[in-house]
Coordinates of C-alpha atoms and ligand atoms in Angstrom, one line a residue:
M8 CA 50.4 0.8 -10.4
N9 CA 50.8 0.1 -14.5
S10 CA 49.0 1.4 -16.9
E11 CA 47.4 -1.9 -18.7
I12 CA 46.2 -2.8 -14.8
R13 CA 44.0 0.7 -14.3
D14 CA 42.5 0.3 -17.5
L15 CA 41.5 -3.1 -16.3
M16 CA 40.3 -1.7 -13.6
R17 CA 38.1 1.3 -15.0
K18 CA 36.4 -1.0 -17.6
F19 CA 36.1 -3.2 -14.4
V20 CA 34.1 -0.4 -12.2
G21 CA 32.2 0.9 -16.0
K22 CA 31.0 -2.7 -16.0
Y23 CA 29.3 -2.2 -12.8
R24 CA 28.4 1.5 -12.7
S25 CA 26.1 1.1 -15.5
M26 CA 24.7 -2.5 -15.0
S27 CA 23.8 -0.6 -11.3
S28 CA 22.9 2.5 -12.2
T29 CA 19.1 1.3 -13.5
Q30 CA 17.3 2.2 -10.4
S31 CA 19.0 5.4 -9.9
I32 CA 16.0 8.5 -11.4
C33 CA 16.5 10.9 -14.2
I34 CA 15.1 13.9 -13.6
D35 CA 15.0 16.1 -16.6
D36 CA 17.0 19.9 -16.7
R37 CA 14.1 21.6 -17.6
Q38 CA 12.3 20.9 -14.4
I39 CA 15.3 21.6 -12.2
S40 CA 15.8 24.6 -13.0
R41 CA 11.8 25.1 -13.3
L42 CA 11.8 24.1 -9.7
R43 CA 15.3 27.0 -8.5
Q44 CA 13.6 29.4 -10.3
M45 CA 10.7 29.7 -8.2
I46 CA 12.1 28.8 -5.5
D47 CA 14.8 31.7 -5.9
D48 CA 11.6 33.9 -5.8
A49 CA 10.5 33.1 -3.1
R50 CA 10.4 34.4 0.4
Y51 CA 7.7 32.6 2.2
V52 CA 6.9 28.9 1.6
C53 CA 5.4 26.9 3.4
I54 CA 5.4 23.4 3.3
T55 CA 3.3 20.4 3.7
C56 CA 2.4 16.6 3.8
H57 CA 0.6 13.7 4.0
V58 CA -1.9 12.8 7.5
S59 CA -0.6 10.7 9.5
P60 CA 2.8 11.8 8.7
D61 CA 5.8 9.2 8.7
G62 CA 9.7 9.1 9.0
D63 CA 9.3 10.3 4.6
A64 CA 6.3 12.8 5.4
V65 CA 8.1 14.6 8.3
G66 CA 11.5 14.2 7.1
S67 CA 11.0 15.3 3.9
S68 CA 9.6 18.5 5.1
L69 CA 12.0 19.3 7.8
G70 CA 14.5 18.7 5.9
L71 CA 14.0 21.2 2.7
A72 CA 12.6 23.7 5.7
H73 CA 15.8 23.6 6.9
M74 CA 17.7 24.0 3.7
L75 CA 14.9 26.7 2.6
R76 CA 15.7 28.8 5.7
A77 CA 19.6 28.0 4.9
L78 CA 18.8 30.3 2.2
G79 CA 16.8 33.2 3.8
K80 CA 13.6 32.2 3.2
V81 CA 10.2 32.0 5.9
A82 CA 9.0 28.4 6.0
V83 CA 6.9 26.7 7.4
V84 CA 6.3 23.4 7.9
I85 CA 2.2 22.8 7.7
T86 CA 0.9 18.5 8.7
P87 CA -2.5 17.8 8.4
D88 CA -2.7 16.1 12.4
A89 CA 0.6 15.5 14.3
P90 CA 3.1 13.2 13.5
A91 CA 3.6 9.9 15.7
K92 CA 6.1 10.6 19.1
N93 CA 9.0 9.0 17.9
L94 CA 9.5 11.7 14.9
M95 CA 9.4 15.0 17.3
C96 CA 13.3 14.6 17.9
L97 CA 13.4 15.6 14.6
P98 CA 15.5 19.0 14.3
G99 CA 12.3 21.5 14.0
A100 CA 10.0 19.5 14.5
Q101 CA 8.0 21.0 17.8
D102 CA 8.2 24.8 15.1
I103 CA 5.8 21.6 12.7
L104 CA 2.2 23.6 12.8
V105 CA -0.5 20.4 12.8
G106 CA -3.1 21.6 11.0
S107 CA -5.9 19.7 13.5
H108 CA -4.2 21.6 16.2
H109 CA -4.1 25.0 14.7
P110 CA -6.5 26.0 11.9
D111 CA -6.5 28.7 11.8
A112 CA -2.9 29.4 12.0
A113 CA -2.3 27.2 9.5
A114 CA -5.0 28.4 7.0
R115 CA -3.1 31.8 7.6
S116 CA 0.0 30.2 6.5
F117 CA -0.8 28.9 3.3
M118 CA -2.9 32.5 2.7
R119 CA 0.7 34.5 3.4
A120 CA 2.7 31.6 0.9
D121 CA 4.2 32.8 -2.3
L122 CA 5.4 28.7 -2.5
I123 CA 3.2 26.1 -1.3
V124 CA 5.6 22.7 -1.3
C125 CA 3.2 19.4 -1.5
L126 CA 5.8 16.0 -0.3
D127 CA 5.3 12.4 -0.2
F128 CA 1.6 12.2 -1.1
N129 CA -0.2 11.4 -4.7
E130 CA -3.6 12.6 -4.5
M131 CA -5.6 16.3 -2.2
R132 CA -7.5 14.0 -0.2
R133 CA -4.5 12.8 1.7
I134 CA -3.8 16.1 3.1
D135 CA -7.7 16.3 4.7
R136 CA -8.5 18.8 6.4
L137 CA -5.7 21.3 4.8
V138 CA -7.2 20.5 1.1
P139 CA -9.5 24.0 1.4
M140 CA -6.5 25.8 2.8
V141 CA -4.1 24.5 0.0
D142 CA -7.0 25.7 -2.8
K143 CA -7.2 29.1 -1.4
S144 CA -4.0 30.0 -1.5
P145 CA -3.1 31.7 -4.5
A146 CA 0.7 30.9 -4.5
A147 CA 2.6 28.9 -6.5
R148 CA 2.8 24.8 -6.5
I149 CA 5.6 22.8 -6.5
H150 CA 4.4 18.7 -6.3
I151 CA 7.9 16.1 -5.9
D152 CA 6.6 12.7 -4.7
H153 CA 7.6 8.6 -5.2
H154 CA 3.8 7.3 -5.1
L155 CA 2.6 6.2 -8.4
D156 CA -0.4 8.2 -10.4
P157 CA -0.2 11.9 -8.9
T158 CA -2.7 13.8 -9.3
V159 CA -1.9 17.0 -7.1
P160 CA -2.1 20.3 -9.0
A161 CA 0.5 21.9 -9.4
D162 CA 3.0 24.3 -11.3
L163 CA 6.0 21.6 -11.1
V164 CA 5.5 17.9 -10.0
I165 CA 8.7 16.2 -9.7
S166 CA 7.3 12.8 -9.8
S167 CA 9.6 9.4 -9.4
P168 CA 8.3 5.9 -8.5
A169 CA 11.1 4.4 -8.9
S170 CA 12.5 6.1 -6.1
S171 CA 12.8 4.3 -2.2
S172 CA 11.4 7.1 -0.7
T173 CA 10.9 11.2 -1.6
C174 CA 13.3 12.3 0.2
L175 CA 15.8 9.9 -1.5
L176 CA 14.8 12.3 -3.9
L177 CA 14.6 15.7 -2.5
F178 CA 18.8 15.3 -2.1
Q179 CA 18.8 14.1 -5.9
I180 CA 16.4 17.3 -6.8
L181 CA 18.4 19.6 -4.7
E182 CA 21.9 18.8 -5.3
K183 CA 20.7 18.8 -9.2
A184 CA 19.7 22.6 -8.7
G185 CA 23.0 23.2 -7.6
L186 CA 21.8 23.6 -3.5
A187 CA 23.5 20.8 -2.1
C188 CA 25.5 23.4 -0.7
M189 CA 22.6 24.8 1.6
I190 CA 22.1 21.0 3.2
G191 CA 23.4 21.7 6.7
R192 CA 23.4 18.9 9.6
D193 CA 19.9 19.1 11.4
S194 CA 18.2 19.4 7.3
A195 CA 20.7 15.7 6.4
T196 CA 19.3 14.1 9.5
C197 CA 15.8 14.5 8.8
I198 CA 16.4 13.6 5.3
Y199 CA 18.2 10.6 6.4
T200 CA 15.2 9.9 8.1
G201 CA 12.7 9.2 5.2
M202 CA 15.1 7.3 3.7
M203 CA 15.5 5.0 6.4
T204 CA 12.2 5.4 7.3
D205 CA 10.9 4.5 4.4
T206 CA 13.0 1.8 3.5
G207 CA 12.9 -0.7 6.3
N208 CA 16.0 0.4 8.0
F209 CA 17.7 -0.3 4.1
S210 CA 16.5 -3.4 4.5
Y211 CA 13.4 -3.2 0.8
N212 CA 13.5 -1.1 -2.1
A213 CA 16.9 -0.6 -1.3
S214 CA 19.3 -1.7 -3.9
D215 CA 19.9 1.9 -5.7
P216 CA 23.7 2.5 -5.7
D217 CA 22.3 5.8 -5.6
I218 CA 20.8 5.5 -1.5
Y219 CA 24.6 4.6 -0.5
R220 CA 26.4 7.6 -2.3
V221 CA 23.9 9.9 -0.2
I222 CA 24.2 9.0 2.3
S223 CA 27.5 9.0 2.2
E224 CA 27.0 12.7 1.3
L225 CA 24.7 12.9 4.8
L226 CA 27.4 11.3 6.6
G227 CA 30.0 14.3 6.1
R228 CA 27.3 16.4 7.1
G229 CA 27.5 15.5 10.0
I230 CA 24.5 13.1 10.8
D231 CA 25.1 10.4 13.6
K232 CA 23.3 7.6 11.7
D233 CA 23.0 5.1 15.1
E234 CA 21.6 7.8 17.2
I235 CA 18.8 8.4 14.7
Y236 CA 18.3 4.8 14.5
R237 CA 17.7 4.9 18.3
R238 CA 16.0 7.7 18.6
V239 CA 13.7 6.9 16.0
W240 CA 13.0 3.6 16.3
F241 CA 14.2 2.3 20.4
T242 CA 11.4 4.9 21.9
S243 CA 8.9 2.1 22.5
T244 CA 7.0 1.6 26.5
V245 CA 5.8 -1.6 27.7
Q246 CA 2.1 0.0 26.8
R247 CA 3.1 -0.3 23.9
M248 CA 4.7 -3.8 23.6
K249 CA 2.3 -5.4 25.7
L250 CA -0.3 -4.4 22.4
C251 CA 2.3 -5.8 19.9
A252 CA 2.0 -8.8 21.4
F253 CA -1.2 -9.3 22.0
A254 CA -1.9 -9.2 18.4
I255 CA 0.8 -11.8 17.4
L256 CA -0.6 -14.0 20.0
E257 CA -4.6 -13.2 19.8
K258 CA -5.4 -11.9 17.3
M259 CA -3.2 -12.9 13.6
Q260 CA -5.2 -15.1 11.3
L261 CA -2.9 -16.8 8.5
Y262 CA -3.7 -18.3 5.5
P263 CA -0.9 -20.1 4.2
E264 CA -3.1 -20.9 0.9
H265 CA -3.2 -17.1 -0.3
G266 CA -0.1 -16.5 1.5
L267 CA -1.9 -13.7 4.1
A268 CA -2.0 -12.8 7.2
I269 CA -4.1 -10.3 9.4
I270 CA -3.8 -8.5 12.4
S271 CA -7.3 -7.0 13.4
L272 CA -7.6 -4.6 16.5
S273 CA -11.2 -3.6 17.5
R274 CA -11.6 -0.1 19.2
Q275 CA -12.3 -1.9 22.2
E276 CA -8.8 -3.7 22.1
L277 CA -7.0 -0.4 21.4
I278 CA -9.1 1.2 24.4
E279 CA -8.0 -2.1 26.8
H280 CA -4.0 -1.4 25.6
G281 CA -3.5 2.6 26.4
Y282 CA -3.1 2.8 22.9
T283 CA -2.1 6.1 21.3
R284 CA -1.2 6.9 17.6
G285 CA 2.4 5.1 16.5
D286 CA 2.0 2.2 19.1
T287 CA 1.7 -0.4 15.7
E288 CA 3.8 2.0 13.4
S289 CA 5.5 -1.7 11.4
L290 CA 3.8 -4.3 13.7
V291 CA 2.4 -5.0 9.8
N292 CA 5.5 -6.0 8.4
Q293 CA 6.1 -8.7 11.2
P294 CA 4.4 -11.9 9.5
L295 CA 6.2 -11.2 6.5
A296 CA 8.9 -13.2 8.5
L297 CA 7.0 -16.3 8.2
P298 CA 8.4 -17.9 4.8
G299 CA 5.5 -18.6 2.9
I300 CA 3.5 -15.6 3.6
V301 CA 3.5 -12.5 1.1
W302 CA 0.9 -10.5 2.0
S303 CA 0.3 -8.9 5.5
V304 CA -3.2 -6.9 6.5
F305 CA -3.4 -4.8 8.9
L306 CA -6.8 -3.7 9.9
R307 CA -7.2 -0.3 13.5
Q308 CA -10.7 0.0 14.0
D309 CA -9.7 3.9 15.0
E310 CA -13.4 4.9 14.8
D311 CA -16.6 2.4 15.5
D312 CA -16.9 3.2 12.4
Y313 CA -13.3 3.6 10.7
I314 CA -11.3 1.1 9.9
K315 CA -7.8 2.4 9.1
V316 CA -6.3 -0.3 6.2
S317 CA -2.6 -1.3 6.0
M318 CA -0.9 -3.9 3.5
R319 CA 3.0 -5.3 3.0
S320 CA 3.5 -7.6 0.6
V321 CA 6.8 -9.3 -1.0
G322 CA 8.0 -9.8 -4.3
D323 CA 4.9 -8.9 -6.7
F324 CA 2.6 -9.5 -4.7
P325 CA 0.9 -5.7 -5.3
V326 CA -0.9 -4.6 -2.4
N327 CA -1.8 -1.1 -3.7
Q328 CA -3.8 -3.1 -6.2
V329 CA -5.4 -4.6 -2.9
C330 CA -5.9 -1.3 -2.0
H331 CA -7.1 0.6 -4.6
D332 CA -9.3 -1.6 -6.0
H333 CA -11.1 -2.5 -2.5
F334 CA -10.3 -0.4 0.1
G335 CA -10.3 3.4 -1.2
G336 CA -6.8 4.0 -1.4
G337 CA -2.9 2.9 -3.0
G338 CA 0.7 2.9 -2.4
H339 CA 3.3 1.3 -3.2
K340 CA 3.6 -2.2 -5.2
N341 CA 5.2 -3.1 -1.3
A342 CA 3.4 -1.0 0.9
A343 CA -0.2 0.2 1.0
G344 CA -3.2 1.8 2.4
G345 CA -6.5 2.6 2.1
E346 CA -10.0 2.5 4.8
S347 CA -13.2 0.7 4.9
H348 CA -16.1 1.7 6.8
A349 CA -17.8 -2.3 7.3
S350 CA -17.0 -3.8 10.8
L351 CA -13.9 -5.3 12.1
E352 CA -15.6 -8.9 10.9
D353 CA -17.1 -7.9 7.1
T354 CA -13.6 -6.5 6.1
I355 CA -12.3 -9.6 7.5
S356 CA -14.4 -11.7 5.4
K357 CA -13.9 -9.0 2.6
I358 CA -10.3 -10.0 2.4
I359 CA -10.9 -13.8 2.6
G360 CA -12.8 -13.4 -0.3
L361 CA -11.0 -11.4 -2.9
A362 CA -7.9 -13.1 -1.3
P363 CA -7.8 -16.5 -3.8
S364 CA -8.3 -13.7 -6.9
Y365 CA -4.7 -12.5 -6.1
D366 CA -3.2 -16.2 -5.7
S367 CA -2.0 -15.5 -9.6
Y368 CA 0.6 -13.1 -7.8
L369 CA 2.0 -16.0 -5.7
P370 CA 5.7 -17.0 -5.7
D371 CA 5.2 -20.0 -7.4
P372 CA 6.6 -23.5 -5.3
A373 CA 7.7 -24.8 -8.1
T374 CA 10.2 -22.4 -8.9
P375 CA 13.7 -23.2 -6.7
K376 CA 14.6 -19.7 -5.3
S377 CA 17.3 -18.3 -6.1
N378 CA 20.9 -17.9 -3.9
L379 CA 21.3 -14.4 -4.1
Ligands
5GP8 P1 0.6 2.6 6.4 O1 0.4 1.3 6.2 O2 1.8 3.1 7.3 O3 -0.1 3.7 6.7 O4 1.2 3.7 4.6 C1 1.9 2.7 3.4 C2 2.3 3.7 2.2 O5 0.3 3.1 1.3 C3 2.2 4.8 2.6 O6 3.0 5.5 2.3 C4 1.2 5.1 1.7 O7 1.7 4.9 -0.1 C5 -0.2 4.6 1.6 N1 -1.1 4.7 1.7 C6 -1.3 4.8 3.4 N2 -3.1 4.7 3.1 C7 -3.0 5.1 2.3 C8 -4.6 5.0 1.6 O8 -5.7 5.5 3.0 N3 -4.7 6.2 0.3 C9 -3.7 6.4 -0.4 N4 -3.7 6.8 -1.6 N5 -2.4 6.0 -0.4 C10 -2.2 5.5 1.4
MN9 MN1 7.4 8.5 1.2

């Protein structure tokens, strides 16, 4: 290749690299050396994540635990409650200490720890029954997360709301800390899982080029990405399919004037369909397949006086704001949650009532859609 062409190519690649790297995060070098020091100093590490732990929460926790064990540390993953069944295929998932099943063992473990790492949640109440245990522990604390407005008290906070998943952020941090060489196949499998689940299989928040560099790194560690996809997603049951079909057929309400879809399932309906945890995972995404629907709400009446609120959106519609302002929750702009203690009917009426105040976030129909 002659040198003129090589120079041209270099310029071209450089141009696109600088244009596309805007989403890649910057992690402060001082934070990285502090993290490295805290890990080096620790012997017994507890890792915890949010209640109803999802792929990113479990993936980042187990991913870090495997890496720490490779370093010779004792690493215990403690979740407030059990992960959904489809995540139990992850390497190390069987060893998770579930706080709701073994509260005493969890409390003892936090007391023994000299380091606690809090992953994938931004406020303490997201770890539910583990709050007093973590508060009581004398251990040093690291908080790594990608939700907005972190308030978790910690000696070291690495917060990156621009990151699509805590798993991606964790990999980048470990890499910068010189620990990437300790990430083996099991750790990589867990990290990949969270990157995949928090981006809907790389279908949203997934334009950061570094995601694909990291995937390539993980593939290099021997992960079977197709198998991970199958294990995590192809685990349906007839009951689950029928429940989701019922929810869409009988319980979906559309308000196209507000770009809104609401699906609700009462306690009674859940019981009648033999609901088990995880059965409605990703149901909230389905209405977004309808052109014109940019805001999808799923209400699940887990207890008579407790409704889990889940919201998803596309584009500029800020469901985290809706959840924060009206349902005591939060999350990301396009995926958020909260809770309601009103009846299902009153909760639906509340959403319909507040919908007009968010109309300004709807895409302007006069603006032609770009052709990508
Ligand atoms: P999901 O709808 O899958 O339960 O939650 C989607 C996202 O919303 C989660 O990743 C989390 O960021 C956020 N989220 C869900 N429930 C709550 C909640 O009760 N409080 C807060 N602050 N965030 C939540
Ligand atoms: Mn996450």
